[in-house]
Tab-separated table of C-alpha atoms and ligand atoms in Angstrom:
chain	number	residue	atom	x	y	z
A	1	UNK	CA	16.144	18.057	16.636
A	2	UNK	CA	17.320	16.877	20.024
A	3	UNK	CA	13.707	16.312	21.079
A	4	UNK	CA	12.895	13.776	18.337
A	5	UNK	CA	11.868	10.503	19.951
A	6	UNK	CA	11.387	7.200	18.195
A	7	UNK	CA	9.739	4.474	20.254
A	8	UNK	CA	9.027	0.986	18.854
A	9	UNK	CA	5.334	0.117	19.177
A	10	UNK	CA	5.334	-3.271	17.437
A	11	UNK	CA	7.561	-6.336	17.547
A	12	UNK	CA	7.877	-6.829	13.796
A	13	UNK	CA	7.557	-3.217	12.663
A	14	UNK	CA	6.154	0.150	13.718
A	15	UNK	CA	7.484	3.041	15.773
A	16	UNK	CA	5.904	6.141	17.247
A	17	UNK	CA	7.658	9.410	16.505
A	18	UNK	CA	7.154	12.382	18.803
A	19	UNK	CA	8.886	15.682	19.497
A	20	UNK	CA	8.472	17.048	15.973
A	21	UNK	CA	5.948	19.495	14.530
A	22	UNK	CA	5.329	18.444	10.940
A	23	UNK	CA	3.716	21.786	10.076
A	24	UNK	CA	7.157	23.392	10.042
A	25	UNK	CA	9.758	22.930	7.304
A	26	UNK	CA	12.183	20.159	8.287
A	27	UNK	CA	15.889	20.788	8.685
A	28	UNK	CA	17.979	18.339	6.654
A	29	UNK	CA	19.292	16.597	9.795
A	30	UNK	CA	15.758	16.023	11.065
A	31	UNK	CA	14.645	14.752	7.685
A	32	UNK	CA	17.560	12.293	7.663
A	33	UNK	CA	16.725	11.132	11.186
A	34	UNK	CA	13.111	10.470	10.179
A	35	UNK	CA	14.214	8.677	7.028
A	36	UNK	CA	16.609	6.475	9.029
A	37	UNK	CA	13.839	5.624	11.498
A	38	UNK	CA	11.526	4.841	8.576
A	39	UNK	CA	14.001	2.434	6.978
A	40	UNK	CA	14.522	0.738	10.330
A	41	UNK	CA	10.904	0.495	11.553
A	42	UNK	CA	9.023	0.479	8.172
A	43	UNK	CA	5.919	2.120	9.655
A	44	UNK	CA	6.136	5.425	11.531
A	45	UNK	CA	3.231	6.847	13.497
A	46	UNK	CA	3.265	10.604	14.171
A	47	UNK	CA	0.464	11.298	16.656
A	48	UNK	CA	-1.205	14.690	17.109
A	49	UNK	CA	-0.352	16.188	13.713
A	50	UNK	CA	-3.169	18.594	12.835
A	51	UNK	CA	-1.965	19.217	9.283
A	52	UNK	CA	-3.667	21.165	6.515
A	53	UNK	CA	-3.586	19.466	3.115
A	54	UNK	CA	-0.775	21.805	2.027
A	55	UNK	CA	1.229	20.933	5.126
A	56	UNK	CA	0.719	17.224	4.564
A	57	UNK	CA	1.834	17.625	0.957
A	58	UNK	CA	4.908	19.655	1.974
A	59	UNK	CA	5.987	17.117	4.604
A	60	UNK	CA	5.392	14.175	2.243
A	61	UNK	CA	7.540	15.829	-0.442
A	62	UNK	CA	10.546	15.609	1.891
A	63	UNK	CA	10.665	11.895	1.072
A	64	UNK	CA	10.153	11.912	-2.669
A	65	UNK	CA	8.033	13.007	-5.587
A	66	UNK	CA	4.321	12.666	-5.043
A	67	UNK	CA	2.097	10.562	-7.176
A	68	UNK	CA	-0.721	12.462	-8.896
A	69	UNK	CA	-2.827	9.314	-8.735
A	70	UNK	CA	-3.278	8.929	-12.489
A	71	UNK	CA	-4.005	5.246	-11.981
A	72	UNK	CA	-7.343	6.217	-10.393
A	73	UNK	CA	-7.772	9.967	-10.968
A	74	UNK	CA	-11.404	10.059	-9.950
A	75	UNK	CA	-10.733	9.582	-6.242
A	76	UNK	CA	-8.537	12.561	-5.447
A	77	UNK	CA	-9.131	15.701	-3.400
A	78	UNK	CA	-10.908	18.235	-5.663
A	79	UNK	CA	-8.145	20.849	-5.271
A	80	UNK	CA	-5.098	18.616	-4.739
A	81	UNK	CA	-4.303	15.767	-7.117
A	82	UNK	CA	-1.608	14.639	-4.661
A	83	UNK	CA	-4.197	13.735	-2.051
A	84	UNK	CA	-6.288	10.628	-2.382
A	85	UNK	CA	-9.464	10.647	-0.288
A	86	UNK	CA	-10.022	7.361	1.482
A	87	UNK	CA	-13.438	7.782	3.027
A	88	UNK	CA	-16.921	6.409	3.512
A	89	UNK	CA	-18.423	9.910	3.537
A	90	UNK	CA	-20.788	11.044	0.827
A	91	UNK	CA	-19.100	12.773	-2.087
A	92	UNK	CA	-21.402	14.805	-4.352
A	93	UNK	CA	-24.283	13.231	-2.458
A	94	UNK	CA	-23.178	9.673	-3.318
A	95	UNK	CA	-21.346	7.063	-1.262
A	96	UNK	CA	-17.634	7.486	-1.886
A	97	UNK	CA	-16.017	4.894	-4.122
A	98	UNK	CA	-13.079	4.681	-1.749
A	99	UNK	CA	-15.168	3.594	1.236
A	100	UNK	CA	-13.863	0.047	0.898
A	101	UNK	CA	-10.267	0.859	-0.047
A	102	UNK	CA	-7.624	-1.648	0.987
A	103	UNK	CA	-9.919	-4.446	2.122
A	104	UNK	CA	-7.514	-7.211	1.144
A	105	UNK	CA	-3.796	-7.587	1.907
A	106	UNK	CA	-1.900	-5.510	-0.608
A	107	UNK	CA	1.062	-3.329	-1.372
A	108	UNK	CA	-0.024	-0.009	-2.885
A	109	UNK	CA	-0.106	0.243	-6.665
A	110	UNK	CA	1.333	-3.166	-7.505
A	111	UNK	CA	-1.319	-3.249	-10.238
A	112	UNK	CA	0.833	-0.646	-11.980
A	113	UNK	CA	4.407	-1.101	-13.202
A	114	UNK	CA	5.427	1.490	-10.636
A	115	UNK	CA	4.278	0.580	-7.124
A	116	UNK	CA	4.462	3.378	-4.584
A	117	UNK	CA	7.681	3.948	-2.649
A	118	UNK	CA	5.617	4.761	0.393
A	119	UNK	CA	2.512	6.512	1.584
A	120	UNK	CA	1.527	9.009	4.270
A	121	UNK	CA	-1.999	8.589	5.567
A	122	UNK	CA	-3.557	11.208	7.837
A	123	UNK	CA	-6.616	10.358	9.917
A	124	UNK	CA	-9.100	13.267	10.034
A	125	UNK	CA	-12.259	11.478	11.180
A	126	UNK	CA	-12.786	8.031	12.584
A	127	UNK	CA	-15.535	5.825	13.966
A	128	UNK	CA	-15.635	5.427	17.775
A	129	UNK	CA	-14.332	1.869	17.517
A	130	UNK	CA	-12.641	-0.159	14.777
A	131	UNK	CA	-11.426	0.838	11.329
A	132	UNK	CA	-7.891	-0.255	12.225
A	133	UNK	CA	-5.153	-0.849	9.659
A	134	UNK	CA	-2.732	-3.782	9.824
A	135	UNK	CA	0.779	-3.692	8.370
A	136	UNK	CA	3.075	-6.685	7.821
A	137	UNK	CA	6.872	-6.815	7.530
A	138	UNK	CA	7.738	-8.472	4.232
A	139	UNK	CA	11.478	-8.641	4.959
A	140	UNK	CA	10.640	-11.008	7.808
A	141	UNK	CA	8.210	-12.915	5.617
A	142	UNK	CA	11.022	-13.537	3.120
A	143	UNK	CA	13.778	-14.203	5.620
A	144	UNK	CA	11.766	-16.809	7.525
A	145	UNK	CA	11.260	-18.993	4.443
A	146	UNK	CA	13.546	-22.004	4.103
A	147	UNK	CA	16.623	-21.564	1.985
A	148	UNK	CA	15.155	-24.040	-0.549
A	149	UNK	CA	11.922	-22.082	-0.854
A	150	UNK	CA	13.805	-18.806	-1.230
A	151	UNK	CA	15.865	-20.307	-4.054
A	152	UNK	CA	12.682	-21.693	-5.663
A	153	UNK	CA	10.830	-18.365	-5.787
A	154	UNK	CA	13.852	-16.167	-6.428
A	155	UNK	CA	13.201	-15.417	-10.117
A	156	UNK	CA	9.482	-15.931	-10.169
A	157	UNK	CA	7.149	-13.265	-11.510
A	158	UNK	CA	3.572	-12.858	-10.385
A	159	UNK	CA	0.755	-11.242	-12.358
A	160	UNK	CA	-0.844	-8.394	-10.413
A	161	UNK	CA	-4.283	-7.376	-11.596
A	162	UNK	CA	-6.350	-4.297	-10.682
A	163	UNK	CA	-9.526	-6.298	-11.210
A	164	UNK	CA	-8.684	-8.313	-8.075
A	165	UNK	CA	-8.926	-5.258	-5.827
A	166	UNK	CA	-11.573	-6.256	-3.316
A	167	UNK	CA	-14.983	-4.595	-3.406
A	168	UNK	CA	-14.867	-3.235	-6.972
A	169	UNK	CA	-18.421	-4.494	-7.467
A	170	UNK	CA	-19.565	-1.896	-4.928
A	171	UNK	CA	-18.032	0.966	-6.901
A	172	UNK	CA	-19.302	2.986	-9.828
A	173	UNK	CA	-18.926	0.573	-12.800
A	174	UNK	CA	-17.824	3.335	-15.128
A	175	UNK	CA	-14.975	4.382	-12.820
A	176	UNK	CA	-13.967	0.757	-12.332
A	177	UNK	CA	-13.882	0.221	-16.097
A	178	UNK	CA	-11.693	3.318	-16.405
A	179	UNK	CA	-9.323	2.054	-13.700
A	180	UNK	CA	-9.034	-1.363	-15.374
A	181	UNK	CA	-8.424	0.244	-18.769
A	182	UNK	CA	-5.607	2.295	-17.315
A	183	UNK	CA	-4.085	-0.671	-15.535
A	184	UNK	CA	-3.631	-3.834	-17.600
A	185	UNK	CA	-2.080	-6.795	-15.729
A	186	UNK	CA	1.536	-6.321	-14.783
A	187	UNK	CA	4.297	-8.743	-13.776
A	188	UNK	CA	6.392	-8.171	-10.646
A	189	UNK	CA	9.131	-10.294	-9.108
A	190	UNK	CA	7.912	-12.231	-6.078
A	191	UNK	CA	11.193	-11.376	-4.365
A	192	UNK	CA	12.137	-7.706	-4.355
A	193	UNK	CA	15.367	-6.014	-3.326
A	194	UNK	CA	14.919	-2.772	-1.413
A	195	UNK	CA	16.770	0.001	-3.273
A	196	UNK	CA	17.949	1.727	-0.070
A	197	UNK	CA	18.550	-1.077	2.432
A	198	UNK	CA	19.535	-3.797	-0.044
A	199	UNK	CA	17.405	-6.289	1.925
A	200	UNK	CA	15.183	-8.753	0.125
A	201	UNK	CA	11.473	-8.996	0.784
A	202	UNK	CA	8.437	-10.931	-0.371
A	203	UNK	CA	5.935	-9.223	-2.681
A	204	UNK	CA	2.675	-11.144	-2.600
A	205	UNK	CA	-0.859	-10.202	-1.509
A	206	UNK	CA	-4.373	-10.889	-2.679
A	207	UNK	CA	-4.298	-8.982	-5.954
A	208	UNK	CA	-2.273	-11.621	-7.783
A	209	UNK	CA	-3.803	-13.663	-10.588
A	210	UNK	CA	-1.078	-16.245	-10.943
A	211	UNK	CA	2.611	-16.998	-11.235
A	212	UNK	CA	4.154	-17.023	-14.662
A	213	UNK	CA	5.270	-20.475	-15.783
A	214	UNK	CA	3.291	-22.471	-13.219
A	215	UNK	CA	0.069	-24.338	-13.851
A	216	UNK	CA	-3.107	-22.982	-12.292
A	217	UNK	CA	-3.030	-25.605	-9.568
A	218	UNK	CA	0.647	-25.048	-8.765
A	219	UNK	CA	0.181	-21.326	-8.774
A	220	UNK	CA	-2.833	-21.452	-6.460
A	221	UNK	CA	-1.073	-23.745	-3.994
A	222	UNK	CA	2.127	-21.726	-3.906
A	223	UNK	CA	0.325	-18.381	-3.611
A	224	UNK	CA	-1.915	-19.837	-0.929
A	225	UNK	CA	1.124	-20.843	1.069
A	226	UNK	CA	3.058	-17.596	0.512
A	227	UNK	CA	0.064	-15.412	1.388
A	228	UNK	CA	-0.759	-17.375	4.500
A	229	UNK	CA	2.871	-17.142	5.565
A	230	UNK	CA	3.058	-13.389	4.806
A	231	UNK	CA	-0.045	-12.760	6.929
A	232	UNK	CA	1.378	-14.525	10.010
A	233	UNK	CA	0.551	-12.592	13.190
A	234	UNK	CA	4.210	-12.344	14.173
A	235	UNK	CA	4.932	-10.143	11.148
A	236	UNK	CA	2.075	-7.723	11.858
A	237	UNK	CA	1.590	-4.370	13.557
A	238	UNK	CA	-2.057	-3.326	13.976
A	239	UNK	CA	-2.658	0.397	14.109
A	240	UNK	CA	-5.624	1.669	16.095
A	241	UNK	CA	-6.189	5.186	14.781
A	242	UNK	CA	-6.607	8.425	16.692
A	243	UNK	CA	-7.632	11.581	14.837
A	244	UNK	CA	-4.542	13.453	13.573
A	245	UNK	CA	-2.310	10.399	13.472
A	246	UNK	CA	-0.106	10.564	10.406
A	247	UNK	CA	1.141	7.103	9.465
A	248	UNK	CA	3.974	6.735	6.974
A	249	UNK	CA	4.767	3.275	5.589
A	250	UNK	CA	7.567	1.940	3.453
A	251	UNK	CA	5.618	0.297	0.654
A	252	UNK	CA	8.717	-1.478	-0.699
A	253	UNK	CA	8.910	-3.958	2.170
A	254	UNK	CA	5.438	-4.067	3.732
A	255	UNK	CA	1.865	-4.942	2.905
A	256	UNK	CA	-1.268	-3.727	4.631
A	257	UNK	CA	-5.011	-4.194	4.976
A	258	UNK	CA	-7.801	-1.807	6.036
A	259	UNK	CA	-10.179	-3.660	8.347
A	260	UNK	CA	-13.932	-3.260	7.864
A	261	UNK	CA	-14.593	-3.814	11.582
A	262	UNK	CA	-16.628	-0.675	12.183
A	263	UNK	CA	-20.078	0.832	11.829
A	264	UNK	CA	-20.117	2.029	8.224
A	265	UNK	CA	-22.612	4.778	9.123
A	266	UNK	CA	-19.893	6.440	11.208
A	267	UNK	CA	-17.641	8.740	9.178
A	268	UNK	CA	-14.055	7.718	8.490
A	269	UNK	CA	-11.885	10.179	6.574
A	270	UNK	CA	-8.258	9.514	5.688
A	271	UNK	CA	-6.063	11.620	3.409
A	272	UNK	CA	-3.263	9.869	1.569
A	273	UNK	CA	-0.145	11.123	-0.178
A	274	UNK	CA	1.686	8.465	-2.188
A	275	UNK	CA	5.416	8.660	-2.865
A	276	UNK	CA	6.272	7.770	-6.415
A	277	UNK	CA	8.221	4.531	-6.704
A	278	UNK	CA	10.574	3.096	-9.296
A	279	UNK	CA	9.443	1.108	-12.310
A	280	UNK	CA	9.815	-2.473	-11.122
A	281	UNK	CA	7.138	-4.264	-13.109
A	282	UNK	CA	6.491	-4.995	-16.758
A	283	UNK	CA	3.129	-4.428	-18.327
A	284	UNK	CA	1.797	-7.520	-20.050
A	285	UNK	CA	0.336	-7.691	-23.544
A	286	UNK	CA	-2.850	-5.591	-23.816
A	287	UNK	CA	-4.615	-8.727	-25.069
A	288	UNK	CA	-3.987	-10.318	-21.698
A	289	UNK	CA	-5.949	-7.526	-20.067
A	290	UNK	CA	-8.994	-8.167	-22.217
A	291	UNK	CA	-9.510	-11.838	-21.600
A	292	UNK	CA	-11.226	-13.410	-18.665
A	293	UNK	CA	-10.276	-16.841	-19.939
A	294	UNK	CA	-7.575	-17.956	-17.545
A	295	UNK	CA	-6.194	-20.691	-19.788
A	296	UNK	CA	-5.793	-18.312	-22.717
A	297	UNK	CA	-4.219	-15.756	-20.434
A	298	UNK	CA	-1.647	-18.237	-19.152
A	299	UNK	CA	-0.797	-19.347	-22.662
A	300	UNK	CA	-0.292	-15.784	-23.743
A	301	UNK	CA	1.891	-15.121	-20.735
A	302	UNK	CA	3.961	-18.229	-21.384
A	303	UNK	CA	4.559	-16.869	-24.869
A	304	UNK	CA	5.843	-13.514	-23.611
A	305	UNK	CA	7.769	-14.878	-20.619
B	1	OGA	C1	-4.441	3.050	1.547
B	1	OGA	C2	-5.100	2.026	2.340
B	1	OGA	C3	-5.800	1.908	4.615
B	1	OGA	C4	-6.873	2.430	5.493
B	1	OGA	O1	-4.781	4.225	1.704
B	1	OGA	O2	-3.555	2.683	0.764
B	1	OGA	O3	-4.941	0.869	2.090
B	1	OGA	O4	-6.934	1.949	6.618
B	1	OGA	N1	-5.825	2.511	3.361
B	1	OGA	O5	-7.642	3.294	5.064
B	2	MN	MN1	-3.319	0.675	0.521
């Protein structure tokens, strides 16, 4: 316990945690210290953690119930539903459908009514260069908006849509259809309040179809501004992976992106546990999920808003 060290590694967010062996059960005091560091730094990097899948699952469970990944059940570890495989390696002789996971700025599972509380991603194989992940602090993104803008967006709801996940066209169409069927569009507040810290943060990203109550043009302009603001370099920590890094992010106040800046023939294998979050969104009418006609969709949404 006394050897736990937490060293900031980014200006906006991110800290490296050393002096702890995550293969061993955590004492309550150590668990609390890690949780405090997590709430303060939003992204924790634990280098040199050679964890088995069971050990990763056990450590992750210290911070909440684990998602069984029902939103996309076809991408999990064959023996552990709690582990999502994020990889470009061949699976059953075919290119993995998760090889392009996270290629646009996003917060995990906002296309469900229950976005993840957090996630713990373990790097098992990586290309010699590139394949970094960037994280952005969404408290800062919110707090640096003008008071007028904060008041303007305070009650707004945005429509998050699984069909806007980048790179779906490269995946197995049948699995994509299944994922879309399971995840009709869902509305989330643009401004979220963190259940543990009480701080407010911005929830945007590139998987949003529009803002309820605004015209298409207004919506596009406002989202364009908010996304550009949220992606400002001063809010970002960029993680350059080393094998056996375990990175744990608070998904309630951050967004992230997986960069495709590497040779795709080189294997990259990441194992993810997702912590189950609270229900913060409302699923929209099933009819809204079926239409591709934006005007009809907006009218329907206006009717339910
Ligand atoms: C994720 C994700 C990032 C990466 O697992 O949620 O976005 O770099 N992955 O693989
Ligand atoms: Mn992600």
